[in-house]
């Protein structure tokens, strides 16, 4: 009777009527699976995470995930959403309990998947914030990821698995991972969770590369297009309006050196300045200076019929422009 009730609760959580048909998962013996499949194979794919995002949204729309006293989230919010702790209690655990107590990862892949990527987070973040950052920052070479909320058996005795940290599922999975993805959030530091500190310590001591997940940047393509349009405007302004008459016997090599000397301070400031607004201004000044200087140089080259220097001016203009454009995008 308890099993039937748990299954009905899981079906509602997954956005289905408790009919017993059309379930996404098959029943798995969780205790047996987690005893025979090593922790470094309790992994999911990137597409599994994308599906999980849809599952959470569907469960919220059907009232299976609801605000609680310690997580009064807005059900209409698609950017942060309920915390991972809430999603675990109201979605992951009911589904796991109804299908044999296996983790979400082993319900999907009972034979397991070899760990390429280890994801570390603190459980206080909104689920959509977490998922969007991981999906956006997933390394290209990684195929399978260990993510504790979906990898560990949430309805079994997890405490027993963590009695020896060096032999815990976290440590064994991290030892197989090619890299670690740290998922920060907008509420608290991930290192308020002691396991995140331990995982960072292990990754650093083993020389495993550590990356920080970032949220998707919306409107990046239009911003890049606008940036190059402004650069073309600066170039045209220098070529048609601001150009000065070329002096006779102009030393082209000396002119190139002057351009570089004027631009290098802005390059250094762009590389080392950490203030966002200041760096925006520096990059814009760099674009303007490059466009004007090299367009004037190109105009002089044409007046002097020096096609070799014209080609050099165009190449340098594109190279320095690409540098400041790249810094702006970053």
CSV table of C-alpha atoms in Angstrom, one decimal:
chain,number,residue,atom,x,y,z
A,1,UNK,CA,0.0,0.0,0.0
A,2,UNK,CA,2.9,2.4,0.9
A,3,UNK,CA,4.6,1.5,-2.4
A,4,UNK,CA,1.4,2.2,-4.4
A,5,UNK,CA,1.0,5.5,-2.6
A,6,UNK,CA,4.6,6.5,-3.3
A,7,UNK,CA,4.2,5.6,-7.0
A,8,UNK,CA,1.0,7.7,-7.3
A,9,UNK,CA,2.9,10.6,-5.7
A,10,UNK,CA,5.7,10.2,-8.1
A,11,UNK,CA,3.4,10.1,-11.1
A,12,UNK,CA,1.8,13.4,-10.0
A,13,UNK,CA,5.3,14.9,-9.5
A,14,UNK,CA,6.2,13.8,-13.0
A,15,UNK,CA,3.1,15.6,-14.4
A,16,UNK,CA,1.0,12.4,-15.0
A,17,UNK,CA,-2.2,11.1,-13.6
A,18,UNK,CA,-1.6,8.2,-11.2
A,19,UNK,CA,-2.7,5.6,-13.8
A,20,UNK,CA,0.3,3.3,-13.6
A,21,UNK,CA,1.0,3.7,-17.4
A,22,UNK,CA,3.3,5.7,-19.5
A,23,UNK,CA,6.0,6.2,-16.8
A,24,UNK,CA,9.3,7.5,-17.9
A,25,UNK,CA,11.2,5.2,-15.5
A,26,UNK,CA,11.2,1.5,-15.0
A,27,UNK,CA,11.5,0.0,-11.5
A,28,UNK,CA,15.1,-0.6,-10.5
A,29,UNK,CA,16.5,-2.3,-7.4
A,30,UNK,CA,18.3,0.8,-6.0
A,31,UNK,CA,20.1,-1.0,-3.2
A,32,UNK,CA,21.5,-3.6,-5.7
A,33,UNK,CA,22.4,-1.1,-8.3
A,34,UNK,CA,24.3,1.2,-6.0
A,35,UNK,CA,26.1,-1.8,-4.5
A,36,UNK,CA,27.2,-3.1,-7.9
A,37,UNK,CA,27.7,0.0,-10.0
A,38,UNK,CA,30.7,2.1,-8.8
A,39,UNK,CA,30.0,5.7,-7.9
A,40,UNK,CA,32.2,7.0,-10.7
A,41,UNK,CA,29.4,5.7,-13.1
A,42,UNK,CA,26.5,7.3,-11.3
A,43,UNK,CA,26.3,9.9,-14.1
A,44,UNK,CA,23.9,11.7,-16.4
A,45,UNK,CA,24.3,13.4,-19.8
A,46,UNK,CA,23.8,16.9,-20.8
A,47,UNK,CA,20.5,16.0,-22.5
A,48,UNK,CA,19.4,14.4,-19.2
A,49,UNK,CA,19.8,17.7,-17.5
A,50,UNK,CA,17.8,19.5,-20.2
A,51,UNK,CA,15.1,16.9,-19.7
A,52,UNK,CA,15.2,17.4,-16.0
A,53,UNK,CA,14.6,21.1,-16.4
A,54,UNK,CA,11.4,20.3,-18.3
A,55,UNK,CA,10.4,17.8,-15.6
A,56,UNK,CA,10.8,20.4,-12.9
A,57,UNK,CA,8.8,23.0,-14.8
A,58,UNK,CA,6.0,20.4,-15.6
A,59,UNK,CA,5.9,19.4,-11.9
A,60,UNK,CA,5.6,23.1,-10.9
A,61,UNK,CA,2.8,23.7,-13.3
A,62,UNK,CA,0.8,20.7,-12.0
A,63,UNK,CA,1.3,21.7,-8.3
A,64,UNK,CA,3.7,18.9,-7.4
A,65,UNK,CA,6.4,21.4,-6.5
A,66,UNK,CA,5.0,24.1,-4.3
A,67,UNK,CA,6.5,26.9,-2.1
A,68,UNK,CA,7.3,26.0,1.5
A,69,UNK,CA,8.1,28.0,4.6
A,70,UNK,CA,11.9,27.9,4.0
A,71,UNK,CA,11.6,28.4,0.2
A,72,UNK,CA,8.9,30.8,-0.8
A,73,UNK,CA,9.7,30.8,-4.5
A,74,UNK,CA,7.6,32.4,-7.2
A,75,UNK,CA,6.0,29.5,-9.3
A,76,UNK,CA,6.1,31.8,-12.4
A,77,UNK,CA,9.8,32.4,-12.1
A,78,UNK,CA,11.8,30.7,-14.8
A,79,UNK,CA,15.2,32.1,-13.9
A,80,UNK,CA,15.8,31.0,-10.3
A,81,UNK,CA,13.0,28.7,-9.3
A,82,UNK,CA,12.7,26.5,-6.2
A,83,UNK,CA,15.9,25.6,-4.4
A,84,UNK,CA,17.6,22.2,-5.1
A,85,UNK,CA,16.6,21.1,-1.5
A,86,UNK,CA,12.9,21.7,-2.4
A,87,UNK,CA,13.2,19.9,-5.7
A,88,UNK,CA,14.9,17.0,-4.0
A,89,UNK,CA,12.2,16.7,-1.4
A,90,UNK,CA,9.2,17.2,-3.7
A,91,UNK,CA,10.3,15.6,-7.0
A,92,UNK,CA,13.5,13.5,-6.9
A,93,UNK,CA,12.8,11.6,-3.7
A,94,UNK,CA,9.2,10.7,-4.6
A,95,UNK,CA,10.2,9.5,-8.0
A,96,UNK,CA,13.2,7.5,-6.6
A,97,UNK,CA,11.1,5.9,-3.8
A,98,UNK,CA,8.4,4.9,-6.3
A,99,UNK,CA,10.9,3.2,-8.6
A,100,UNK,CA,13.1,1.1,-6.3
A,101,UNK,CA,15.1,3.8,-4.6
A,102,UNK,CA,17.7,4.1,-7.3
A,103,UNK,CA,19.2,7.5,-8.0
A,104,UNK,CA,17.8,9.6,-10.9
A,105,UNK,CA,21.0,8.8,-12.8
A,106,UNK,CA,20.8,5.0,-12.4
A,107,UNK,CA,17.0,5.1,-13.2
A,108,UNK,CA,18.0,6.5,-16.5
A,109,UNK,CA,21.2,4.5,-17.1
A,110,UNK,CA,21.2,1.4,-14.9
A,111,UNK,CA,24.6,0.2,-16.2
A,112,UNK,CA,26.1,3.6,-15.4
A,113,UNK,CA,28.1,6.1,-17.4
A,114,UNK,CA,31.8,6.9,-16.9
A,115,UNK,CA,32.4,10.2,-15.2
A,116,UNK,CA,34.0,12.9,-17.3
A,117,UNK,CA,32.7,16.0,-15.4
A,118,UNK,CA,32.2,16.6,-11.7
A,119,UNK,CA,29.6,19.2,-10.8
A,120,UNK,CA,29.9,20.8,-7.3
A,121,UNK,CA,27.1,23.1,-5.9
A,122,UNK,CA,25.7,24.0,-2.5
A,123,UNK,CA,22.0,23.0,-2.8
A,124,UNK,CA,20.8,26.6,-1.9
A,125,UNK,CA,20.6,27.8,-5.4
A,126,UNK,CA,17.4,27.9,-7.5
A,127,UNK,CA,17.1,24.9,-9.7
A,128,UNK,CA,16.7,26.8,-13.0
A,129,UNK,CA,19.7,29.0,-12.1
A,130,UNK,CA,21.8,25.9,-11.5
A,131,UNK,CA,20.6,24.0,-14.6
A,132,UNK,CA,21.0,27.0,-17.0
A,133,UNK,CA,24.6,27.6,-15.8
A,134,UNK,CA,25.6,24.0,-16.1
A,135,UNK,CA,24.0,23.6,-19.5
A,136,UNK,CA,25.6,26.8,-20.7
A,137,UNK,CA,29.1,25.9,-19.3
A,138,UNK,CA,29.2,22.2,-20.0
A,139,UNK,CA,32.7,21.4,-21.4
A,140,UNK,CA,32.7,20.3,-25.0
A,141,UNK,CA,34.7,17.2,-24.4
A,142,UNK,CA,32.7,16.0,-21.4
A,143,UNK,CA,29.9,13.5,-22.1
A,144,UNK,CA,28.8,12.4,-18.6
A,145,UNK,CA,28.6,14.3,-15.4
A,146,UNK,CA,28.4,13.3,-11.7
A,147,UNK,CA,25.9,15.7,-10.0
A,148,UNK,CA,25.2,14.7,-6.4
A,149,UNK,CA,21.5,15.6,-6.4
A,150,UNK,CA,20.8,13.2,-9.3
A,151,UNK,CA,23.7,10.8,-8.8
A,152,UNK,CA,23.3,9.8,-5.2
A,153,UNK,CA,20.4,7.6,-4.0
A,154,UNK,CA,18.4,10.3,-2.1
A,155,UNK,CA,16.1,7.8,-0.5
A,156,UNK,CA,18.7,5.3,0.7
A,157,UNK,CA,21.1,5.7,3.7
A,158,UNK,CA,23.4,8.4,2.2
A,159,UNK,CA,25.0,8.9,5.6
A,160,UNK,CA,26.5,5.4,5.5
A,161,UNK,CA,28.1,6.3,2.1
A,162,UNK,CA,29.7,9.4,3.6
A,163,UNK,CA,31.3,8.0,6.8
A,164,UNK,CA,34.7,7.9,5.2
A,165,UNK,CA,35.1,11.0,3.0
A,166,UNK,CA,38.1,9.6,1.1
A,167,UNK,CA,36.0,6.6,0.0
A,168,UNK,CA,32.8,8.5,-0.5
A,169,UNK,CA,30.9,8.6,-3.8
A,170,UNK,CA,32.1,12.3,-4.2
A,171,UNK,CA,35.8,11.4,-3.9
A,172,UNK,CA,35.6,8.3,-6.1
A,173,UNK,CA,33.7,10.1,-8.9
A,174,UNK,CA,35.9,13.2,-8.7
A,175,UNK,CA,39.0,10.9,-9.0
A,176,UNK,CA,37.7,9.8,-12.4
A,177,UNK,CA,36.6,13.2,-13.6
A,178,UNK,CA,38.6,15.1,-16.3
A,179,UNK,CA,37.5,18.5,-14.8
A,180,UNK,CA,35.4,20.1,-12.1
A,181,UNK,CA,32.6,22.6,-12.7
A,182,UNK,CA,31.8,24.9,-9.7
A,183,UNK,CA,28.3,26.3,-9.9
A,184,UNK,CA,28.0,29.6,-8.0
A,185,UNK,CA,24.7,31.2,-7.2
A,186,UNK,CA,23.2,34.6,-6.4
A,187,UNK,CA,22.4,33.8,-2.8
A,188,UNK,CA,25.3,32.3,-0.9
A,189,UNK,CA,28.8,31.1,-1.5
A,190,UNK,CA,29.1,27.4,-2.6
A,191,UNK,CA,31.8,27.1,0.1
A,192,UNK,CA,29.4,27.5,2.9
A,193,UNK,CA,28.8,23.8,2.2
A,194,UNK,CA,31.7,21.8,3.7
A,195,UNK,CA,31.5,19.2,1.0
A,196,UNK,CA,32.2,21.8,-1.7
A,197,UNK,CA,35.3,22.9,0.3
A,198,UNK,CA,36.4,19.2,0.4
A,199,UNK,CA,35.8,18.7,-3.3
A,200,UNK,CA,37.8,21.8,-4.2
A,201,UNK,CA,40.6,20.6,-1.9
A,202,UNK,CA,40.7,17.2,-3.6
A,203,UNK,CA,40.5,18.6,-7.2
A,204,UNK,CA,43.3,21.1,-6.4
A,205,UNK,CA,45.5,18.5,-4.8
A,206,UNK,CA,45.0,16.1,-7.7
A,207,UNK,CA,45.6,18.7,-10.3
A,208,UNK,CA,42.1,18.4,-11.8
A,209,UNK,CA,41.1,21.5,-13.8
A,210,UNK,CA,38.5,23.6,-12.1
A,211,UNK,CA,36.1,25.8,-14.0
A,212,UNK,CA,33.3,28.2,-12.9
A,213,UNK,CA,29.9,27.8,-14.5
A,214,UNK,CA,28.3,31.0,-15.9
A,215,UNK,CA,24.8,31.9,-16.9
A,216,UNK,CA,23.9,32.3,-20.6
A,217,UNK,CA,24.6,35.8,-22.0
A,218,UNK,CA,21.5,36.9,-23.9
A,219,UNK,CA,21.8,39.2,-26.8
A,220,UNK,CA,25.5,38.5,-27.4
A,221,UNK,CA,25.2,38.2,-31.2
A,222,UNK,CA,23.4,41.6,-31.6
A,223,UNK,CA,26.0,43.2,-29.2
A,224,UNK,CA,28.9,41.9,-31.3
A,225,UNK,CA,27.2,43.1,-34.5
A,226,UNK,CA,26.7,46.6,-32.9
A,227,UNK,CA,30.3,46.6,-31.8
A,228,UNK,CA,31.7,45.9,-35.3
A,229,UNK,CA,29.3,48.5,-36.7
A,230,UNK,CA,30.7,51.1,-34.3
A,231,UNK,CA,34.2,50.1,-35.3
A,232,UNK,CA,33.4,50.5,-39.0
A,233,UNK,CA,32.0,54.0,-38.2
A,234,UNK,CA,35.2,55.0,-36.4
A,235,UNK,CA,37.2,53.7,-39.3
A,236,UNK,CA,35.1,55.6,-41.8
A,237,UNK,CA,35.3,58.7,-39.7
A,238,UNK,CA,39.1,58.6,-39.7
A,239,UNK,CA,39.4,57.8,-43.4
A,240,UNK,CA,36.9,60.4,-44.7
A,241,UNK,CA,36.9,63.2,-42.1
A,242,UNK,CA,39.9,63.2,-39.7
A,243,UNK,CA,42.7,62.2,-42.1
A,244,UNK,CA,45.6,64.6,-42.3
A,245,UNK,CA,47.7,65.3,-45.4
A,246,UNK,CA,50.6,62.9,-45.5
A,247,UNK,CA,54.0,64.4,-45.1
A,248,UNK,CA,56.6,63.8,-47.9
A,249,UNK,CA,59.0,61.0,-47.3
A,250,UNK,CA,56.9,59.6,-44.5
A,251,UNK,CA,58.7,57.0,-42.4
A,252,UNK,CA,56.1,54.1,-42.5
A,253,UNK,CA,57.9,52.0,-39.9
A,254,UNK,CA,58.0,54.9,-37.5
A,255,UNK,CA,54.3,55.5,-38.1
A,256,UNK,CA,53.5,51.9,-37.3
A,257,UNK,CA,55.5,52.2,-34.0
A,258,UNK,CA,53.6,55.4,-33.1
A,259,UNK,CA,50.3,53.6,-33.6
A,260,UNK,CA,51.3,50.7,-31.4
A,261,UNK,CA,52.7,53.0,-28.7
A,262,UNK,CA,49.4,54.8,-28.5
A,263,UNK,CA,47.3,51.6,-28.4
A,264,UNK,CA,49.4,49.5,-26.0
A,265,UNK,CA,48.4,51.4,-22.8
A,266,UNK,CA,44.7,50.8,-23.6
A,267,UNK,CA,45.5,47.1,-24.2
A,268,UNK,CA,47.2,46.8,-20.8
A,269,UNK,CA,44.3,48.6,-19.1
A,270,UNK,CA,41.8,46.3,-20.8
A,271,UNK,CA,43.7,43.2,-19.6
A,272,UNK,CA,44.2,44.2,-16.0
A,273,UNK,CA,41.2,46.5,-15.2
A,274,UNK,CA,38.5,44.6,-13.2
A,275,UNK,CA,35.9,47.4,-12.9
A,276,UNK,CA,33.2,46.5,-15.5
A,277,UNK,CA,32.1,50.1,-16.4
A,278,UNK,CA,35.8,51.2,-16.7
A,279,UNK,CA,36.6,48.3,-18.9
A,280,UNK,CA,33.7,49.0,-21.2
A,281,UNK,CA,35.0,52.6,-21.6
A,282,UNK,CA,38.5,51.4,-22.1
A,283,UNK,CA,37.5,48.9,-24.8
A,284,UNK,CA,35.4,51.5,-26.6
A,285,UNK,CA,38.3,54.0,-26.5
A,286,UNK,CA,40.5,51.2,-27.9
A,287,UNK,CA,38.1,50.5,-30.8
A,288,UNK,CA,37.8,54.2,-31.6
A,289,UNK,CA,41.6,54.8,-31.5
A,290,UNK,CA,42.4,51.7,-33.6
A,291,UNK,CA,39.7,52.7,-36.2
A,292,UNK,CA,40.9,56.3,-36.5
A,293,UNK,CA,44.7,55.7,-36.4
A,294,UNK,CA,44.7,52.8,-38.9
A,295,UNK,CA,42.2,54.4,-41.3
A,296,UNK,CA,44.3,57.5,-41.4
A,297,UNK,CA,47.4,55.3,-42.0
A,298,UNK,CA,45.4,53.5,-44.8
A,299,UNK,CA,44.5,56.8,-46.4
A,300,UNK,CA,48.1,57.9,-46.4
A,301,UNK,CA,49.1,54.6,-47.9
A,302,UNK,CA,46.7,55.1,-50.8
A,303,UNK,CA,47.9,58.7,-51.4
A,304,UNK,CA,51.5,57.5,-51.5
A,305,UNK,CA,50.6,54.4,-53.6
A,306,UNK,CA,52.1,52.2,-50.9
A,307,UNK,CA,50.0,49.0,-51.3
A,308,UNK,CA,52.3,47.0,-49.0
A,309,UNK,CA,51.7,49.4,-46.1
A,310,UNK,CA,48.0,49.6,-46.9
A,311,UNK,CA,47.8,45.8,-46.5
A,312,UNK,CA,49.7,46.1,-43.2
A,313,UNK,CA,47.3,48.8,-41.9
A,314,UNK,CA,44.2,46.7,-42.7
A,315,UNK,CA,45.7,43.6,-41.0
A,316,UNK,CA,46.7,45.6,-37.9
A,317,UNK,CA,43.3,47.3,-37.8
A,318,UNK,CA,41.5,44.0,-37.9
A,319,UNK,CA,43.8,42.4,-35.3
A,320,UNK,CA,43.6,45.2,-32.7
A,321,UNK,CA,39.9,45.6,-33.4
A,322,UNK,CA,39.3,41.9,-32.8
A,323,UNK,CA,41.3,42.2,-29.5
A,324,UNK,CA,39.1,44.9,-28.1
A,325,UNK,CA,35.9,43.3,-29.5
A,326,UNK,CA,36.9,40.0,-27.7
A,327,UNK,CA,37.5,41.9,-24.5
A,328,UNK,CA,34.1,43.5,-24.8
A,329,UNK,CA,32.4,40.2,-25.4
A,330,UNK,CA,34.3,38.7,-22.4
